[in-house]
Amino acid sequence: MKNFRDLNVWSKSHKVALKVYGLTKSFPKEEIYSLTSQMRRSASSIPTNIAEGCGRGSDSQFGYFLNVALGSASELEYQIILSSDLKLISDENSKEILEELIEVKKMLTKLYKAVSRK
């Protein structure tokens, strides 16, 4: 069992999730059950799956959850693009969070490859 709090990718993805929660606070009320909810679930799913994978007994199970986290990160990436195009978030905020998210995706991919080689 690994401690997920020791992983930089978990820490960075947790920060992205916090930023998404902050950004979506200003979304219109009619988005509460759609885009707001989807973005928050996608964002929180990334560090959640990293944590769950760390709690599993094998590298193959850990790798599976890293892969799920990567899928959630890709989902969030699109939702941020959509939010920006709909003018729900500023171009500046969109660019900043997308850069952080791309970094998380790269880290997840690298960790997934390292775990899969074992």
PDB file of C-alpha atoms in Angstrom:
ATOM      1  CA  MET A   1       0.000   0.000   0.000  1.00  0.00           C
ATOM      2  CA  LYS A   2       1.344   3.406  -1.035  1.00  0.00           C
ATOM      3  CA  ASN A   3       0.614   6.739   0.617  1.00  0.00           C
ATOM      4  CA  PHE A   4      -1.085   8.844  -2.050  1.00  0.00           C
ATOM      5  CA  ARG A   5      -0.169  12.072  -0.229  1.00  0.00           C
ATOM      6  CA  ASP A   6       3.487  11.370  -1.027  1.00  0.00           C
ATOM      7  CA  LEU A   7       2.834  11.543  -4.780  1.00  0.00           C
ATOM      8  CA  ASN A   8       3.411  14.873  -6.536  1.00  0.00           C
ATOM      9  CA  VAL A   9       0.785  13.966  -9.119  1.00  0.00           C
ATOM     10  CA  TRP A  10      -1.821  13.583  -6.384  1.00  0.00           C
ATOM     11  CA  SER A  11      -0.874  16.957  -4.867  1.00  0.00           C
ATOM     12  CA  LYS A  12      -1.043  18.731  -8.230  1.00  0.00           C
ATOM     13  CA  SER A  13      -4.338  17.082  -9.173  1.00  0.00           C
ATOM     14  CA  HIS A  14      -5.801  18.016  -5.784  1.00  0.00           C
ATOM     15  CA  LYS A  15      -4.847  21.654  -6.449  1.00  0.00           C
ATOM     16  CA  VAL A  16      -6.529  21.473  -9.872  1.00  0.00           C
ATOM     17  CA  ALA A  17      -9.686  20.103  -8.223  1.00  0.00           C
ATOM     18  CA  LEU A  18      -9.708  22.966  -5.727  1.00  0.00           C
ATOM     19  CA  LYS A  19      -9.322  25.480  -8.559  1.00  0.00           C
ATOM     20  CA  VAL A  20     -12.189  23.891 -10.501  1.00  0.00           C
ATOM     21  CA  TYR A  21     -14.442  24.140  -7.447  1.00  0.00           C
ATOM     22  CA  GLY A  22     -13.487  27.813  -7.131  1.00  0.00           C
ATOM     23  CA  LEU A  23     -14.029  28.567 -10.813  1.00  0.00           C
ATOM     24  CA  THR A  24     -17.406  26.854 -10.974  1.00  0.00           C
ATOM     25  CA  LYS A  25     -18.767  28.831  -8.007  1.00  0.00           C
ATOM     26  CA  SER A  26     -19.465  31.691 -10.389  1.00  0.00           C
ATOM     27  CA  PHE A  27     -21.242  29.558 -13.006  1.00  0.00           C
ATOM     28  CA  PRO A  28     -24.917  30.377 -13.629  1.00  0.00           C
ATOM     29  CA  LYS A  29     -27.435  28.566 -11.415  1.00  0.00           C
ATOM     30  CA  GLU A  30     -28.886  26.738 -14.438  1.00  0.00           C
ATOM     31  CA  GLU A  31     -25.524  24.950 -14.816  1.00  0.00           C
ATOM     32  CA  ILE A  32     -25.523  23.536 -11.260  1.00  0.00           C
ATOM     33  CA  TYR A  33     -26.807  20.115 -12.347  1.00  0.00           C
ATOM     34  CA  SER A  34     -24.971  20.022 -15.649  1.00  0.00           C
ATOM     35  CA  LEU A  35     -21.578  21.548 -16.425  1.00  0.00           C
ATOM     36  CA  THR A  36     -20.798  22.625 -12.842  1.00  0.00           C
ATOM     37  CA  SER A  37     -21.517  19.145 -11.516  1.00  0.00           C
ATOM     38  CA  GLN A  38     -19.686  17.403 -14.378  1.00  0.00           C
ATOM     39  CA  MET A  39     -16.567  19.512 -13.968  1.00  0.00           C
ATOM     40  CA  ARG A  40     -16.464  19.021 -10.221  1.00  0.00           C
ATOM     41  CA  ARG A  41     -16.893  15.262 -10.564  1.00  0.00           C
ATOM     42  CA  SER A  42     -14.201  15.025 -13.242  1.00  0.00           C
ATOM     43  CA  ALA A  43     -11.794  17.189 -11.248  1.00  0.00           C
ATOM     44  CA  SER A  44     -12.286  15.322  -7.976  1.00  0.00           C
ATOM     45  CA  SER A  45     -12.118  11.964  -9.755  1.00  0.00           C
ATOM     46  CA  ILE A  46      -8.472  12.487 -10.671  1.00  0.00           C
ATOM     47  CA  PRO A  47      -6.978  12.621  -7.145  1.00  0.00           C
ATOM     48  CA  THR A  48      -9.663  10.235  -5.889  1.00  0.00           C
ATOM     49  CA  ASN A  49      -8.598   7.514  -8.325  1.00  0.00           C
ATOM     50  CA  ILE A  50      -4.935   8.076  -7.546  1.00  0.00           C
ATOM     51  CA  ALA A  51      -5.736   7.633  -3.859  1.00  0.00           C
ATOM     52  CA  GLU A  52      -7.831   4.538  -4.480  1.00  0.00           C
ATOM     53  CA  GLY A  53      -5.119   2.987  -6.628  1.00  0.00           C
ATOM     54  CA  CYS A  54      -2.575   3.557  -3.872  1.00  0.00           C
ATOM     55  CA  GLY A  55      -4.799   1.619  -1.509  1.00  0.00           C
ATOM     56  CA  ARG A  56      -4.900  -1.433  -3.753  1.00  0.00           C
ATOM     57  CA  GLY A  57      -2.617  -4.396  -3.348  1.00  0.00           C
ATOM     58  CA  SER A  58      -0.885  -4.653  -6.701  1.00  0.00           C
ATOM     59  CA  ASP A  59       0.837  -2.520  -9.295  1.00  0.00           C
ATOM     60  CA  SER A  60      -1.611  -3.690 -11.957  1.00  0.00           C
ATOM     61  CA  GLN A  61      -4.544  -2.438  -9.863  1.00  0.00           C
ATOM     62  CA  PHE A  62      -2.705   0.817  -9.196  1.00  0.00           C
ATOM     63  CA  GLY A  63      -2.110   1.168 -12.940  1.00  0.00           C
ATOM     64  CA  TYR A  64      -5.809   0.620 -13.638  1.00  0.00           C
ATOM     65  CA  PHE A  65      -6.787   3.500 -11.343  1.00  0.00           C
ATOM     66  CA  LEU A  66      -4.082   5.751 -12.801  1.00  0.00           C
ATOM     67  CA  ASN A  67      -5.606   5.068 -16.203  1.00  0.00           C
ATOM     68  CA  VAL A  68      -9.081   5.968 -14.906  1.00  0.00           C
ATOM     69  CA  ALA A  69      -7.624   9.201 -13.462  1.00  0.00           C
ATOM     70  CA  LEU A  70      -6.117   9.988 -16.867  1.00  0.00           C
ATOM     71  CA  GLY A  71      -9.529   9.513 -18.476  1.00  0.00           C
ATOM     72  CA  SER A  72     -11.079  11.911 -15.970  1.00  0.00           C
ATOM     73  CA  ALA A  73      -8.325  14.432 -16.695  1.00  0.00           C
ATOM     74  CA  SER A  74      -9.107  14.281 -20.415  1.00  0.00           C
ATOM     75  CA  GLU A  75     -12.794  14.695 -19.673  1.00  0.00           C
ATOM     76  CA  LEU A  76     -12.048  17.759 -17.530  1.00  0.00           C
ATOM     77  CA  GLU A  77      -9.797  19.186 -20.233  1.00  0.00           C
ATOM     78  CA  TYR A  78     -12.721  19.238 -22.668  1.00  0.00           C
ATOM     79  CA  GLN A  79     -15.092  20.668 -20.053  1.00  0.00           C
ATOM     80  CA  ILE A  80     -12.689  23.548 -19.426  1.00  0.00           C
ATOM     81  CA  ILE A  81     -12.470  24.233 -23.163  1.00  0.00           C
ATOM     82  CA  LEU A  82     -16.272  24.185 -23.363  1.00  0.00           C
ATOM     83  CA  SER A  83     -16.602  26.506 -20.364  1.00  0.00           C
ATOM     84  CA  SER A  84     -14.159  28.924 -21.930  1.00  0.00           C
ATOM     85  CA  ASP A  85     -15.952  28.857 -25.294  1.00  0.00           C
ATOM     86  CA  LEU A  86     -19.247  29.494 -23.486  1.00  0.00           C
ATOM     87  CA  LYS A  87     -17.554  32.444 -21.715  1.00  0.00           C
ATOM     88  CA  LEU A  88     -18.206  30.913 -18.285  1.00  0.00           C
ATOM     89  CA  ILE A  89     -14.521  31.239 -17.428  1.00  0.00           C
ATOM     90  CA  SER A  90     -12.014  33.769 -18.690  1.00  0.00           C
ATOM     91  CA  ASP A  91      -9.405  32.919 -21.291  1.00  0.00           C
ATOM     92  CA  GLU A  92      -6.724  33.637 -18.686  1.00  0.00           C
ATOM     93  CA  ASN A  93      -8.220  31.218 -16.139  1.00  0.00           C
ATOM     94  CA  SER A  94      -8.779  28.635 -18.848  1.00  0.00           C
ATOM     95  CA  LYS A  95      -5.175  28.830 -20.030  1.00  0.00           C
ATOM     96  CA  GLU A  96      -3.807  28.624 -16.489  1.00  0.00           C
ATOM     97  CA  ILE A  97      -5.836  25.597 -15.431  1.00  0.00           C
ATOM     98  CA  LEU A  98      -5.315  23.809 -18.760  1.00  0.00           C
ATOM     99  CA  GLU A  99      -1.540  24.173 -18.360  1.00  0.00           C
ATOM    100  CA  GLU A 100      -1.748  22.648 -14.887  1.00  0.00           C
ATOM    101  CA  LEU A 101      -4.027  19.881 -16.117  1.00  0.00           C
ATOM    102  CA  ILE A 102      -1.714  19.022 -19.023  1.00  0.00           C
ATOM    103  CA  GLU A 103       1.129  18.728 -16.521  1.00  0.00           C
ATOM    104  CA  VAL A 104      -0.997  16.359 -14.403  1.00  0.00           C
ATOM    105  CA  LYS A 105      -1.795  14.276 -17.500  1.00  0.00           C
ATOM    106  CA  LYS A 106       1.904  14.005 -18.360  1.00  0.00           C
ATOM    107  CA  MET A 107       2.720  12.968 -14.798  1.00  0.00           C
ATOM    108  CA  LEU A 108      -0.062  10.367 -14.790  1.00  0.00           C
ATOM    109  CA  THR A 109       1.153   8.944 -18.085  1.00  0.00           C
ATOM    110  CA  LYS A 110       4.734   8.721 -16.848  1.00  0.00           C
ATOM    111  CA  LEU A 111       3.687   7.068 -13.581  1.00  0.00           C
ATOM    112  CA  TYR A 112       1.359   4.673 -15.407  1.00  0.00           C
ATOM    113  CA  LYS A 113       4.211   3.584 -17.712  1.00  0.00           C
ATOM    114  CA  ALA A 114       6.558   3.104 -14.751  1.00  0.00           C
ATOM    115  CA  VAL A 115       3.998   1.018 -12.858  1.00  0.00           C
ATOM    116  CA  SER A 116       3.151  -1.042 -15.954  1.00  0.00           C
ATOM    117  CA  ARG A 117       6.800  -2.019 -16.486  1.00  0.00           C
ATOM    118  CA  LYS A 118       7.011  -3.731 -13.098  1.00  0.00           C
TER     119      LYS A 118
END
